[in-house]
Amino acid sequence: MYHCRQAAEKALKGFLVWHDQPFPKTHDLGKLGKQAIVLDHTLEPLVEAVV
């Protein structure tokens, strides 16, 4: 489970970096996911499934 969460975290952070968005130093998938959803609403079902 740990590696799955790590992969999701890295994917969200990579997405935010790609869009030049700063993000807090956190491992909270909910916070990162909410920030990503603002940029792309199609991510909402994925973020809800992870959190």
Short mmCIF file of N, CA and C in Angstrom, two decimals, residues 2-45:
data_model
loop_
_atom_site.label_atom_id
_atom_site.label_comp_id
_atom_site.label_asym_id
_atom_site.label_seq_id
_atom_site.Cartn_x
_atom_site.Cartn_y
_atom_site.Cartn_z
N TYR A 2 1.98 1.21 0.72
CA TYR A 2 2.87 2.36 0.81
C TYR A 2 3.31 2.83 -0.57
N HIS A 3 3.73 1.90 -1.40
CA HIS A 3 4.24 2.28 -2.72
C HIS A 3 3.14 2.82 -3.62
N CYS A 4 1.93 2.34 -3.45
CA CYS A 4 0.81 2.88 -4.22
C CYS A 4 0.55 4.34 -3.86
N ARG A 5 0.58 4.64 -2.58
CA ARG A 5 0.38 6.02 -2.14
C ARG A 5 1.52 6.92 -2.61
N GLN A 6 2.73 6.39 -2.56
CA GLN A 6 3.89 7.14 -3.03
C GLN A 6 3.75 7.46 -4.52
N ALA A 7 3.31 6.48 -5.30
CA ALA A 7 3.14 6.69 -6.74
C ALA A 7 2.07 7.75 -7.01
N ALA A 8 0.97 7.69 -6.27
CA ALA A 8 -0.10 8.68 -6.45
C ALA A 8 0.40 10.08 -6.08
N GLU A 9 1.14 10.17 -4.99
CA GLU A 9 1.70 11.45 -4.56
C GLU A 9 2.63 12.02 -5.61
N LYS A 10 3.52 11.19 -6.14
CA LYS A 10 4.48 11.65 -7.16
C LYS A 10 3.75 12.08 -8.43
N ALA A 11 2.70 11.35 -8.80
CA ALA A 11 1.94 11.71 -9.99
C ALA A 11 1.27 13.07 -9.82
N LEU A 12 0.65 13.29 -8.67
CA LEU A 12 -0.01 14.57 -8.42
C LEU A 12 1.01 15.71 -8.38
N LYS A 13 2.12 15.49 -7.72
CA LYS A 13 3.15 16.54 -7.66
C LYS A 13 3.73 16.80 -9.04
N GLY A 14 3.93 15.77 -9.83
CA GLY A 14 4.41 15.95 -11.20
C GLY A 14 3.42 16.75 -12.04
N PHE A 15 2.14 16.47 -11.87
CA PHE A 15 1.09 17.21 -12.58
C PHE A 15 1.14 18.69 -12.21
N LEU A 16 1.29 18.97 -10.92
CA LEU A 16 1.35 20.36 -10.47
C LEU A 16 2.61 21.06 -10.98
N VAL A 17 3.72 20.37 -10.98
CA VAL A 17 4.96 20.95 -11.52
C VAL A 17 4.79 21.25 -13.00
N TRP A 18 4.19 20.32 -13.73
CA TRP A 18 3.97 20.50 -15.18
C TRP A 18 3.17 21.78 -15.45
N HIS A 19 2.26 22.10 -14.54
CA HIS A 19 1.42 23.29 -14.70
C HIS A 19 1.97 24.49 -13.93
N ASP A 20 3.24 24.44 -13.55
CA ASP A 20 3.92 25.54 -12.86
C ASP A 20 3.17 26.00 -11.60
N GLN A 21 2.63 25.05 -10.87
CA GLN A 21 1.90 25.37 -9.64
C GLN A 21 2.73 24.99 -8.42
N PRO A 22 2.95 25.92 -7.53
CA PRO A 22 3.65 25.57 -6.28
C PRO A 22 2.72 24.71 -5.43
N PHE A 23 3.29 23.85 -4.63
CA PHE A 23 2.49 23.01 -3.74
C PHE A 23 3.19 22.91 -2.40
N PRO A 24 2.41 22.70 -1.35
CA PRO A 24 3.00 22.63 -0.01
C PRO A 24 3.83 21.35 0.15
N LYS A 25 4.78 21.41 1.04
CA LYS A 25 5.58 20.22 1.34
C LYS A 25 4.71 19.32 2.21
N THR A 26 4.03 18.39 1.57
CA THR A 26 3.08 17.53 2.26
C THR A 26 3.01 16.17 1.58
N HIS A 27 2.51 15.21 2.31
CA HIS A 27 2.23 13.89 1.75
C HIS A 27 0.73 13.65 1.72
N ASP A 28 -0.04 14.70 1.96
CA ASP A 28 -1.50 14.61 2.02
C ASP A 28 -2.08 14.57 0.60
N LEU A 29 -2.55 13.39 0.20
CA LEU A 29 -3.09 13.24 -1.15
C LEU A 29 -4.34 14.08 -1.35
N GLY A 30 -5.09 14.29 -0.29
CA GLY A 30 -6.29 15.11 -0.39
C GLY A 30 -5.98 16.55 -0.77
N LYS A 31 -5.01 17.14 -0.10
CA LYS A 31 -4.62 18.52 -0.40
C LYS A 31 -4.06 18.64 -1.81
N LEU A 32 -3.18 17.72 -2.17
CA LEU A 32 -2.59 17.75 -3.51
C LEU A 32 -3.66 17.51 -4.57
N GLY A 33 -4.55 16.58 -4.29
CA GLY A 33 -5.62 16.28 -5.24
C GLY A 33 -6.55 17.45 -5.46
N LYS A 34 -6.93 18.14 -4.39
CA LYS A 34 -7.81 19.30 -4.52
C LYS A 34 -7.15 20.38 -5.37
N GLN A 35 -5.87 20.55 -5.20
CA GLN A 35 -5.15 21.55 -5.99
C GLN A 35 -5.11 21.14 -7.46
N ALA A 36 -4.95 19.86 -7.72
CA ALA A 36 -4.91 19.36 -9.10
C ALA A 36 -6.28 19.47 -9.76
N ILE A 37 -7.35 19.23 -9.00
CA ILE A 37 -8.70 19.30 -9.56
C ILE A 37 -9.03 20.70 -10.05
N VAL A 38 -8.49 21.72 -9.40
CA VAL A 38 -8.72 23.10 -9.84
C VAL A 38 -8.21 23.28 -11.27
N LEU A 39 -7.13 22.59 -11.60
CA LEU A 39 -6.54 22.72 -12.93
C LEU A 39 -7.21 21.81 -13.96
N ASP A 40 -7.71 20.66 -13.51
CA ASP A 40 -8.33 19.70 -14.43
C ASP A 40 -9.44 18.95 -13.69
N HIS A 41 -10.67 19.33 -13.97
CA HIS A 41 -11.81 18.76 -13.26
C HIS A 41 -12.00 17.27 -13.54
N THR A 42 -11.43 16.76 -14.63
CA THR A 42 -11.58 15.33 -14.94
C THR A 42 -10.83 14.45 -13.95
N LEU A 43 -9.96 15.03 -13.13
CA LEU A 43 -9.23 14.26 -12.13
C LEU A 43 -10.06 13.97 -10.88
N GLU A 44 -11.20 14.60 -10.75
CA GLU A 44 -11.99 14.48 -9.53
C GLU A 44 -12.33 13.03 -9.16
N PRO A 45 -12.82 12.20 -10.08
CA PRO A 45 -13.12 10.81 -9.69
C PRO A 45 -11.88 10.05 -9.22
#
